[in-house]
XYZ file of C-alpha atoms in Angstrom:
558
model
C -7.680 -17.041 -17.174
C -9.156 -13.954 -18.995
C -12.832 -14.956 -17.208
C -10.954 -14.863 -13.647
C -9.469 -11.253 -14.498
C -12.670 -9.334 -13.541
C -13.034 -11.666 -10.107
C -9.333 -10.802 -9.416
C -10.149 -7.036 -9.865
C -12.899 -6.390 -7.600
C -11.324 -8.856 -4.831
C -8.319 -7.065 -4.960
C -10.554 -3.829 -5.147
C -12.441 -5.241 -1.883
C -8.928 -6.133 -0.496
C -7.343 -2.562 -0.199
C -10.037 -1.680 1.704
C -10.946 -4.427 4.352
C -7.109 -5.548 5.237
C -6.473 -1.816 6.653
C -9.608 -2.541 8.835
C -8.593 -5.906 9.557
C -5.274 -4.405 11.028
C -7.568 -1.938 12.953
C -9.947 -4.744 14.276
C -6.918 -6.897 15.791
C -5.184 -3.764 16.950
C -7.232 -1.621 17.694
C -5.561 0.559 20.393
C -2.756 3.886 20.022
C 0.678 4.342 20.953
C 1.847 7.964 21.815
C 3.218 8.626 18.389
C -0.654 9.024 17.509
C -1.766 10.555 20.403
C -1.941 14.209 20.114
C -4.281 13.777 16.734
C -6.842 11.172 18.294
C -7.040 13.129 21.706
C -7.704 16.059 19.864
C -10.447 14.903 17.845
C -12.317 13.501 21.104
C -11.693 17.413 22.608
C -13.141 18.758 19.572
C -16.083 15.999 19.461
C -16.615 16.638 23.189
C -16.407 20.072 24.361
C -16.916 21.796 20.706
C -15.683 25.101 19.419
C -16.224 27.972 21.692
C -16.508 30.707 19.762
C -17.920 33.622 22.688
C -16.716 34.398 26.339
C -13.224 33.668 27.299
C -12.102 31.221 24.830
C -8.773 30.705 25.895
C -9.562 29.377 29.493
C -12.613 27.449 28.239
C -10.069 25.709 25.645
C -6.944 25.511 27.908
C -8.903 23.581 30.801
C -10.659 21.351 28.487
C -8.136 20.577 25.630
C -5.299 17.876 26.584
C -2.775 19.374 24.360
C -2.602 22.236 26.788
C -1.465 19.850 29.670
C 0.859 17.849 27.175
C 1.710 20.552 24.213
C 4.421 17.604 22.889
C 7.634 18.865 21.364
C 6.266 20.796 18.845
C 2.981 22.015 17.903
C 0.645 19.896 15.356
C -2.199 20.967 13.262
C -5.335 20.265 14.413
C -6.634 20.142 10.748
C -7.057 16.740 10.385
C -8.726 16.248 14.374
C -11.607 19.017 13.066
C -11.960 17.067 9.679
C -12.227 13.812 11.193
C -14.720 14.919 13.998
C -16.757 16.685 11.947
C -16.946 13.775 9.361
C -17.189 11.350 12.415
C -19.701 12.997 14.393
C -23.077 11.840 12.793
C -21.653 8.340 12.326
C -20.941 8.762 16.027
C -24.102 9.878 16.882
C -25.911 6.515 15.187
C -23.360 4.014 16.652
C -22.610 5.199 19.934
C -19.651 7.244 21.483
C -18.044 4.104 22.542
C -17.390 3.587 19.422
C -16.338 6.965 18.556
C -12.074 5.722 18.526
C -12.522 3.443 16.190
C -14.944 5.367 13.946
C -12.255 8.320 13.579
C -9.413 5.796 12.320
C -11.886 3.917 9.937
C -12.423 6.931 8.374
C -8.628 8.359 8.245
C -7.923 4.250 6.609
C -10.927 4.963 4.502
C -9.610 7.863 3.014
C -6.135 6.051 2.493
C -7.606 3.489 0.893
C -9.366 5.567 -1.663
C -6.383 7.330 -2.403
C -4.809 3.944 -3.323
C -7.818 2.998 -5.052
C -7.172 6.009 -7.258
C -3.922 5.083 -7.588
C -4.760 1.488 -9.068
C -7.350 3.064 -11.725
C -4.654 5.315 -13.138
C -2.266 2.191 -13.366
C -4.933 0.497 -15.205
C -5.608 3.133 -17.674
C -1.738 3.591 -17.953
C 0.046 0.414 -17.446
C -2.772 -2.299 -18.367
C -4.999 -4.277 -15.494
C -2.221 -6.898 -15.082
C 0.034 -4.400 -14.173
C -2.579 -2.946 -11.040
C -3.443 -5.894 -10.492
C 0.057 -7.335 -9.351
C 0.302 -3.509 -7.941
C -2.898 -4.165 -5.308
C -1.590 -7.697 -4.479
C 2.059 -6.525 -3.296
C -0.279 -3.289 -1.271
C -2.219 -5.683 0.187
C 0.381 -8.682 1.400
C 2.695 -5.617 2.962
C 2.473 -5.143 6.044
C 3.436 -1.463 7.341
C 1.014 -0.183 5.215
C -2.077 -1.615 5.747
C -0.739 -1.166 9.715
C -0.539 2.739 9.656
C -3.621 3.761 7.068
C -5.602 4.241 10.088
C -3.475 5.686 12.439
C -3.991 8.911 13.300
C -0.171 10.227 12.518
C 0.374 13.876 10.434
C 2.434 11.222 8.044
C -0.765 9.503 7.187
C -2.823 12.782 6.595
C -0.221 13.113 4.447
C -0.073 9.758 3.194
C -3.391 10.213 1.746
C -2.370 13.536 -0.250
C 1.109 12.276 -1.577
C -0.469 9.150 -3.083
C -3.258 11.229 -5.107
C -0.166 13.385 -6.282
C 1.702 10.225 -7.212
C -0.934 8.837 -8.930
C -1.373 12.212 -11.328
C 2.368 12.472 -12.580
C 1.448 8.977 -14.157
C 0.329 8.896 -18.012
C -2.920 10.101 -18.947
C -4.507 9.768 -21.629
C -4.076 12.963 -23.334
C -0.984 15.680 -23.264
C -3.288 18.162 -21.747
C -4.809 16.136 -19.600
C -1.262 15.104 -18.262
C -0.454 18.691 -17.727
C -3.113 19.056 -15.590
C -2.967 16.227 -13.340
C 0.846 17.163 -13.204
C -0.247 20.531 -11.875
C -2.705 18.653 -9.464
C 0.276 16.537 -8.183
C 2.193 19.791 -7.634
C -0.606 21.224 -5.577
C -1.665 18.206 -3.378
C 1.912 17.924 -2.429
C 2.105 21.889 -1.231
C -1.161 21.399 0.697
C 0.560 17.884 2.081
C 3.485 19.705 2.718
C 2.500 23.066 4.704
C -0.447 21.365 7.111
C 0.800 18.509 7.321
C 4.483 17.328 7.605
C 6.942 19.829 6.425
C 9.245 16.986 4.833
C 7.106 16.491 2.061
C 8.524 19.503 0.735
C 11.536 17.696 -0.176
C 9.417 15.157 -2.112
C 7.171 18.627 -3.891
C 11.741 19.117 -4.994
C 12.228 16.192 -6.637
C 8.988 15.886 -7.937
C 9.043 19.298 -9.657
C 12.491 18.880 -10.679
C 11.859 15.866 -12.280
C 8.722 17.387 -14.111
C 10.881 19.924 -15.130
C 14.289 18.037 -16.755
C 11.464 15.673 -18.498
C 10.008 18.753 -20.166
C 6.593 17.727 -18.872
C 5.703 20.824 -17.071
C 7.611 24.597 -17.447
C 8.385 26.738 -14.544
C 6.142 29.397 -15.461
C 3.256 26.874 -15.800
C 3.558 25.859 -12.244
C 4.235 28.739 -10.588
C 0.884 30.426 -10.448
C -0.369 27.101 -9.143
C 2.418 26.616 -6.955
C 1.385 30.095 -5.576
C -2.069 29.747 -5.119
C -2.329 26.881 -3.220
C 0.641 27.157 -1.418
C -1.076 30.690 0.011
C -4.556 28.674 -0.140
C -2.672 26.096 2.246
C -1.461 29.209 4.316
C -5.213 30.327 4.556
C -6.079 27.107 5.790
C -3.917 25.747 8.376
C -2.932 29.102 10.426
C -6.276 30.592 10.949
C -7.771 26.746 12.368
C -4.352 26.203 14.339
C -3.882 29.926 15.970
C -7.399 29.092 17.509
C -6.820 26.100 18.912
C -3.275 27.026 20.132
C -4.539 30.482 21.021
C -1.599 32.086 19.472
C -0.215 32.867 16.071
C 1.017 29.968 14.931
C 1.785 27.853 11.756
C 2.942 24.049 12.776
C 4.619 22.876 10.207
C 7.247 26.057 9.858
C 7.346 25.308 13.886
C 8.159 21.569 13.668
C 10.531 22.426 10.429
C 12.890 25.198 12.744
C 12.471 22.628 15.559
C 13.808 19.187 14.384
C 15.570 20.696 10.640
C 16.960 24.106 12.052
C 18.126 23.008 15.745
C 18.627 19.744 14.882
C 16.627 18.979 18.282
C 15.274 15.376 16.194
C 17.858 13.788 17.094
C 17.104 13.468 20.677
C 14.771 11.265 19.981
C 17.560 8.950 18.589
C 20.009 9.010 15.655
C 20.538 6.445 13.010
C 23.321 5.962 10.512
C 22.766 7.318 6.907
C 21.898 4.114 4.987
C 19.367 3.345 7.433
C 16.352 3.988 4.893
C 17.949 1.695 2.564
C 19.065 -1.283 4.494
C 16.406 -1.099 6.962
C 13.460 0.649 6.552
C 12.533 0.348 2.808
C 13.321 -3.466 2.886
C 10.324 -3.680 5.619
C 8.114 -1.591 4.342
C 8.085 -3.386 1.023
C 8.286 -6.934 2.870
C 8.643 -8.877 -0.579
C 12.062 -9.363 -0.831
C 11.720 -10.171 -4.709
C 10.142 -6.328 -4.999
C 13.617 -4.607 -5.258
C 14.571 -6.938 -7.887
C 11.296 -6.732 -9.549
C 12.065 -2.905 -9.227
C 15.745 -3.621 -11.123
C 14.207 -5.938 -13.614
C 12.035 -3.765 -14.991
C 13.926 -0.668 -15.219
C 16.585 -2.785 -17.122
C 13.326 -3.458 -19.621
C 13.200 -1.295 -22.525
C 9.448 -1.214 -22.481
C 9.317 -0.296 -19.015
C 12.304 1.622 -18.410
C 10.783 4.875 -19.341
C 7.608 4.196 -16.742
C 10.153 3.030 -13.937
C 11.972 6.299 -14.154
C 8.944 8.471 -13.369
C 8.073 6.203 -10.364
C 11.323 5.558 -8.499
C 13.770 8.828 -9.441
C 11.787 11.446 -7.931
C 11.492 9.051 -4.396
C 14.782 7.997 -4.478
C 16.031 11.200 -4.380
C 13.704 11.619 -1.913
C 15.310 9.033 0.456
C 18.348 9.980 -0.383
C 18.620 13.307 0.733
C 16.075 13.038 3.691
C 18.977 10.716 4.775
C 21.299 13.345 5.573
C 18.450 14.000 8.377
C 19.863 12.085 12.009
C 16.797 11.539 13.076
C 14.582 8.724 10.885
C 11.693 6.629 11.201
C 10.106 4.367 8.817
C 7.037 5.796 8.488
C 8.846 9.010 7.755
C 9.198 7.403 4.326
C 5.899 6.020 3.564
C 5.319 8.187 1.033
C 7.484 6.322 -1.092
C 5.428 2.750 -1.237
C 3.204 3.051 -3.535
C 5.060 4.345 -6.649
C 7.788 2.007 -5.780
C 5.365 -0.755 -5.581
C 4.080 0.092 -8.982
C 7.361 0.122 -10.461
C 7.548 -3.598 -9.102
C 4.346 -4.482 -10.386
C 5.766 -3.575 -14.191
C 8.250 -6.054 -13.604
C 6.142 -8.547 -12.380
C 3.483 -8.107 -15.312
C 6.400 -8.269 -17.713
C 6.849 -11.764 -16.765
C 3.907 -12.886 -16.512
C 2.659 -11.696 -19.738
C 5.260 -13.677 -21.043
C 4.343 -17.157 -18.553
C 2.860 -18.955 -21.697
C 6.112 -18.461 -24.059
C 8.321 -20.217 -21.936
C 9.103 -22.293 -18.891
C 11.154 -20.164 -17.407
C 9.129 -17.167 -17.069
C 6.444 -19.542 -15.990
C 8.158 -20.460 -13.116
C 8.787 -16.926 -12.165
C 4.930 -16.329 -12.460
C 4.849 -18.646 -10.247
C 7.559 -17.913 -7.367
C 6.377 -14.562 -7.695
C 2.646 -15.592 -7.057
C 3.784 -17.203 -4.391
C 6.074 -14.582 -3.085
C 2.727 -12.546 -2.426
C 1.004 -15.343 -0.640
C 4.297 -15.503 1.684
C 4.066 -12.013 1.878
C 0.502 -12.277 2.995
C 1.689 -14.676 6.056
C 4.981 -12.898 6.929
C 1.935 -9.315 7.520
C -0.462 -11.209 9.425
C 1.825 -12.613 11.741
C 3.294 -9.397 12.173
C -0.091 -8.198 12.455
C -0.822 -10.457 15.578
C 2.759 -9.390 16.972
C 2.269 -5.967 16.876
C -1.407 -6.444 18.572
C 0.477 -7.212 21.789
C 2.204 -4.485 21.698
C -0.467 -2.114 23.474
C -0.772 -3.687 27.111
C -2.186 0.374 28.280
C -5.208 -0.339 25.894
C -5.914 -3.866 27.038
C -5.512 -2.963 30.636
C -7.578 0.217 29.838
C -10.022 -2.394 28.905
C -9.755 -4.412 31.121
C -10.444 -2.362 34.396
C -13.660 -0.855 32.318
C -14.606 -4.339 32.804
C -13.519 -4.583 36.431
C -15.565 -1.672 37.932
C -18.542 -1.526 35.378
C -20.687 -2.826 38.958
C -18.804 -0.519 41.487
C -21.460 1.178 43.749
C -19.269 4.138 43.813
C -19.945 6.844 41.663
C -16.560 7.992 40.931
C -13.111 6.232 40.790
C -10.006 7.661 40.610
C -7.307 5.951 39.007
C -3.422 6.531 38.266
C -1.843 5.391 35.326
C 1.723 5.218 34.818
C 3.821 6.307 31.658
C 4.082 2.701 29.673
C 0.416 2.574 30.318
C -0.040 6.540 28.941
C 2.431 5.100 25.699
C 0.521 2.434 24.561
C -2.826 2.275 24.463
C -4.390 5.186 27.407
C -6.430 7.793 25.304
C -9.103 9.894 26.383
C -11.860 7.807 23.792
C -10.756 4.919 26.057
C -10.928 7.038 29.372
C -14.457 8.444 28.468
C -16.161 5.956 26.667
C -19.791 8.155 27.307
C -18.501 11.386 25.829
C -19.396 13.484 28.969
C -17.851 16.159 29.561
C -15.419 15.883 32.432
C -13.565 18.885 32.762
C -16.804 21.094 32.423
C -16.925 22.539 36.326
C -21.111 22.288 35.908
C -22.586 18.417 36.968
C -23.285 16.373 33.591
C -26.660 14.238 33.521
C -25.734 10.384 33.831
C -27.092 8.338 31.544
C -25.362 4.979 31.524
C -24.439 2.326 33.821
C -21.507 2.013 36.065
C -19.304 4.907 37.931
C -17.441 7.407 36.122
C -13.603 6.444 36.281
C -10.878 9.966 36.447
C -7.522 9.560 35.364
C -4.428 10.766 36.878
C -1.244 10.614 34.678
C 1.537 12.854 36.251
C 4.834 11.993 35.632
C 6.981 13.528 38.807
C 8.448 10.775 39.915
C 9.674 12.424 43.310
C 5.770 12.338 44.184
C 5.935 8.907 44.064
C 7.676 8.091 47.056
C 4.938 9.969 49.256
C 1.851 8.002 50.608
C -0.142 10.584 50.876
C 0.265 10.550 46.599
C -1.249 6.905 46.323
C -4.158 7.540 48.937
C -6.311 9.275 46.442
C -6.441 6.696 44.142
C -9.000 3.381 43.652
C -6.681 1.858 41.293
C -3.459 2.023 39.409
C -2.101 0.814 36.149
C 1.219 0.338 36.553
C 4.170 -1.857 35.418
C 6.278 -1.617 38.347
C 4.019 -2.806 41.288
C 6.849 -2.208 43.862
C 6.996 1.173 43.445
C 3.454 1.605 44.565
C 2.771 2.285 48.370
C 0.453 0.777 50.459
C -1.742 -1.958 50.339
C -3.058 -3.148 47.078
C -4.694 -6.275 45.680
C -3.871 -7.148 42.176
C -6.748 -7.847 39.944
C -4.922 -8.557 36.469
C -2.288 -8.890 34.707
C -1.628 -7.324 31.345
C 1.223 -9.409 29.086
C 3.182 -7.731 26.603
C 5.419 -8.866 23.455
C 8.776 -9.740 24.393
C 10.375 -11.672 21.636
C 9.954 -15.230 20.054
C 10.022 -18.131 22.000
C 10.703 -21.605 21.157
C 9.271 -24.209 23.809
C 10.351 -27.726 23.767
C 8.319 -30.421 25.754
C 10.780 -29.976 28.734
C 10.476 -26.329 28.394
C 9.094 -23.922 30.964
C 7.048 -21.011 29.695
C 7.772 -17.709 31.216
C 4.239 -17.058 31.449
C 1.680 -18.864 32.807
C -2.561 -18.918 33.209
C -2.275 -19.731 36.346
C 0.420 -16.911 37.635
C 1.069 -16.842 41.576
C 0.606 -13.343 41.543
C -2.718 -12.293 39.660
C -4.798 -13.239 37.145
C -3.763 -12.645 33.546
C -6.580 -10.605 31.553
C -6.937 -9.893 27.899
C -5.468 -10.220 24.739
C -2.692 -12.438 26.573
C -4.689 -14.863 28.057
C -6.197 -15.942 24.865
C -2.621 -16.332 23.405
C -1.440 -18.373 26.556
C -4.776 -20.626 25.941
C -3.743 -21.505 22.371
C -0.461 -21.736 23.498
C -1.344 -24.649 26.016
C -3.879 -25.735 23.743
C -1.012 -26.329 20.978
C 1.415 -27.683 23.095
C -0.852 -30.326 24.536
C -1.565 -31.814 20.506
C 1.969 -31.447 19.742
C 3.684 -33.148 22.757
C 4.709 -29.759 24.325
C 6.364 -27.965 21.336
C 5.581 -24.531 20.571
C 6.879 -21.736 18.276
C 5.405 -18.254 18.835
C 5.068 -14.530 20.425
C 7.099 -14.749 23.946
C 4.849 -12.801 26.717
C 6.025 -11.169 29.716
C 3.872 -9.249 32.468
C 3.499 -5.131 31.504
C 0.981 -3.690 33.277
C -0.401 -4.584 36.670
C -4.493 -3.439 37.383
C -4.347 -3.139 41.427
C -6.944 -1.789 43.453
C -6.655 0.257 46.710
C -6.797 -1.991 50.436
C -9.120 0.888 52.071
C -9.033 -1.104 55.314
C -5.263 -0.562 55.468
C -5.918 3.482 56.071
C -9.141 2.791 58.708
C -8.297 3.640 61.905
C-alpha cells in the first residue's frame, strides 16, 4: 500500500485539475447568472480600453452592460484580469475559442487554490488525510461544476480557499502568524471586489483567531487596514471607468440586496435552507457530515475540526437570517468542511489493519467516493442539457455558415438570452460590431446580428418580425408570419422511466422539425438502449425549448 501512496498523490493531484475541465468540456455554455462577467471580458478583449476622445460614448455604445446594467453594478476586475491573461492564449488558438479559454483559466486558478489547500493539509494533517480530502473534492459535484464559471462567488472562491488554507497549522508559531495575517487579508480583498458577503466569513474568521489567542487585535489591524484601503485602491478606480461614474460595487450590491432587502425578489427561502438543502448537495457524500461528527468527537482531531468548521458554521448560520439564498452563495464553505471530513475518514483508515470493523468502514467509505463519483457525473450530463440557448446558438452557426448573404439578422428570445446566448457565441471572429467604421472580413460565412429586446407589446406587430432572417424562440406561436422550422433544441425536463409499451415524449423523427444538438445524441442512445433492452429505459426526460426558424421571404413579395 505504502508504494501506491505516491501514484494516489499525483492522480489525485492530476484529478483537481482535469474534472473542473471535464465539467467545462460537457457543458460548456452560460446561464445569465454568469453573464455580465463573460460579456464583459469579450467587450474588454474586443473593443479595448479607450483611454482619449469621448470615452463615455465610445464605452456606452460598445459595452453590453450599458444596454443590460443588471440589478446592481459588478466589478469588472476579474473581466480585465481574465482578458488580459487570456488574450495571448487567444491570439495562438483562435477567437473562437476565446469563451472557453477565459473559464479554463478562472477553473485554473480555482484549482490551484485547492491545490494549495491540499499541500498545507499534507504538511499539517499527514498525506492520508489530503489525500481522502482531494478524493471527496473531486467526486462532488457543485464544485468542480462552478470553478469555471465566471460568477463574482468564484473570483471569490479562489481567494477564500487560499485564506482557508493559511489559518491551518504551519510549521512554526511565526510562520502561523503570518499566514493567519495572509488569511485576514485575502478575505478583505475577497470581500470588497468581489462579493460583499464574505465579510461575514473575514467576522468569524477573525473572531475565531482572536478567542483562540492565535492572532491579537492590534496585530491585525494594520494589516486589516492596509489592504482593506489597498482593495479600495483597486476596485474603484478600474470600476468608475468602466461604469463612467464613481462607483464601488460591492458597497452598491451590499445597500441593494442587505440594506433594502430588494434580494428577496429574486425569491425567498426558509431559514434552514443552507442546512437541509444546500450544504447536503454541495457535499454530495452523505457519509461527509458524519465523517464531519466523527471526528470532532475524536480527541486527536477535535482540536483541528474546530478551526475548520466553527468559523463556517457561523458563517451559515448567520448568512441565514438573509431571505434571499443560493447555494453557491455558500461555496466558500466546502473545502474546510471537506477537510474536516477527510480527518475522520483518515482516522479510520489508519486504523483498517487493527480491526474488522474499521476495515469495513475503509471500505464503505472508499466506496462512498466512487458513488459519489457516479451520483457528479450524472449530474454532470443533466445539467449539460440545461443550456438549449447555447446549443441552438450553435446550432444556427452551423445552419447559415454557407448563406450567400452577408449579413443576417436574427431575434432571440429571453430563455434563449438565459441559457446559453453570449456575445463569445454571437461573435465567434472577434470583429468589432458596434464600431460605426466597416471591419475587414476575414473568414467564411455572413456575419449574423442579434436582436434581444424584451417588450413584449412589440411582439404582436408584423412589421417587428419582418426584419429578421431567423429567430430563436421557444414559443413558435407567438411569432408572425411565415416561418420554416429548421431545428429543434430539447431541454431537461425531469427523469423518465420508459417501459417497452411506453411512448417517449420526444422523438428523432418529430412531425414538426428536426431535432439538432446535444439532444439528438441523447435520443440516439436512448433508442439505441431501448432496442438491446426490449424497450426499457431509465434516464434524462427531454422536451422541445428552443425552436431555430427561418424567415418565408416569399410570403412578403408582392
Amino acid at each position: 500500500m505504502k508504494s501506491a501512496e505516491p501514484l494516489l498523490t499525483a492522480l489525485l493531484t492530476w484529478l483537481l485539475f482535469t474534472i473542473p475541465l471535464l465539467h467545462l468540456f460537457i457543458a460548456p455554455y452560460t446561464k445569465v447568472e454568469e453573464s455580465f462577467n463573460i460579456q464583459a471580458t469579450h467587450d474588454i478583449l474586443v473593443y479595448g480600453t479607450p483611454t482619449s476622445g469621448n470615452i463615455h460614448d465610445r464605452l456606452a455604445h460598445t459595452y453590453d452592460h450599458f444596454t443590460f446594467p443588471g440589478a446592481v453594478p459588478r466589478t469588472f476586475v476579474g473581466a480585465v484580469l481574465l482578458a488580459g491573461i487570456g488574450q495571448p492564449l487567444i491570439a495562438v488558438v483562435g477567437f473562437q475559442h476565446a469563451q472557453f479559454i477565459t473559464r479554463a483559466l478562472l477553473g485554473a486558478f480555482n484549482a490551484i487554490t485547492l491545490l494549495v489547500m491540499r499541500r498545507t493539509m499534507r504538511r499539517a494533517y499527514g498525506n492520508g488525510t489530503s489525500n481522502w480530502w482531494a478524493a471527496m473534492i473531486v467526486s462532488q459535484f457543485h464544485i468542480n461544476f462552478y470553478l469555471t464559471r465566471t460568477l463574482p462567488n468564484m473570483y471569490a472562491f479562489g481567494l477564500t480557499t487560499l485564506a482557508a488554507a493559511f489559518v491551518l497549522p504551519q510549521v512554526t508559531p511565526r510562520r502561523a502568524l503570518l499566514r493567519q495575517k495572509q488569511a485576514i487579508a485575502l478575505l478583505i480583498l475577497a470581500g470588497v471586489i468581489f462579493r460583499s458577503e464574505v465579510a461575514l466569513l473575514l467576522i468569524t474568521t477573525t473572531l475565531y483567531l482572536l478567542v483562540t489567542r492565535r492572532v491579537t487585535l492590534l496585530s491585525i489591524i494594520p494589516v486589516s487596514l492596509s489592504f482593506f484601503l489597498a482593495a479600495l485602491a483597486f476596485t474603484v478606480p478600474i470600476d468608475s471607468y468602466f461604469w463612467q461614474k464613481p462607483l464601488w460595487p460591492e458597497l452598491a450590491g451590499f445597500y441593494y440586496n442587505a440594506i433594502l432587502g430588494s434580494s428577496s425578489n429574486w425569491g425567498v427561502s426558509p431559514w434552514h435552507y443552507y442546512f437541509s438543502s444546500a450544504l447536503p448537495r454541495l457535499l454530495l457524500n452523505p457519509l461527509v457530515p458524519l465523517l464531519i461528527v466523527f471526528a470532532a468527537l475524536q480527541p486527536a482531531t477535535s482540536r483541528s475540526v474546530s478551526t475548520l468548521i466553527i468559523p463556517n458554521i457561523l458563517f451559515v448560520i448567520i448568512y441565514s437570517f438573509q431571505p434571499h439564498k443560493e447555494t453557491r452563495f455558500i461555496l466558500y464553505v466546502v473545502p474546510s468542511l471537506t477537510a474536516a471530513a477527510a480527518l475522520g475518514a483518515n482516522f479510520i483508515s489508519t486504523r483498517a489493519s487493527k480491526s474488522l470493523a474499521y476495515k469495513a468502514a475503509t471500505l464503505i467509505l472508499a466506496l462512498s467516493v466512487i458513488a459519489s463519483s457516479l451520483a457528479s457525473l450524472g449530474m454532470l450530463l443533466i445539467s449539460s442539457l440545461n443550456y438549449p440557448g447555447g446549443e441552438a446558438l450553435a446550432q444556427l452557426q452551423a445552419i447559415t455558415r454557407a448563406d450567400s448573404s452577408s449579413v443576417i439578422k436574427v431575434h432571440a428570445d429571453t430563455l434563449t438570452c438565459m441559457t446559453g446566448l453570449t456575445l463569445f457565441g454571437q461573435n465567434p471572429h472577434g470583429i468589432p460590431i458596434a464600431l460605426d467604421y466597416p471591419q475587414p472580413v476575414t473568414f467564411e460565412g455572413p456575419i449574423i446580428l442579434y436582436d434581444k429586446s424584451e417588450i413584449e407589446h412589440q411582439y404582436d406587430w408584423p412589421v417587428f418580425w419582418e426584419r429578421f432572417d431567423y429567430t430563436l424562440v421557444e414559443d413558435s406561436s407567438k411569432v408572425l408570419g411565415r416561418w420554416e422550422v429548421k431545428g429543434i433544441i430539447l431541454g431537461y425536463d425531469g427523469i423518465e422511466i420508459l417501459t417497452p409499451k411506453s411512448k417517449p415524449l420526444a422523438t428523432l423523427n418529430p412531425e414538426n422539425g428536426e431535432i439538432m444538438g446535444l439532444g439528438a445524441r441523447l435520443l440516439a442512445v436512448r433508442d439505441y438502449v431501448r432496442k438491446r433492452t426490449g424497450g426499457w429505459w431509465v434516464g434524462p426526460r427531454l422536451s422541445p425549448r428552443i425552436h431555430i426558424l427561418k424567415q418565408d421571404r416569399s410570403f412578403y413579395d408582392p
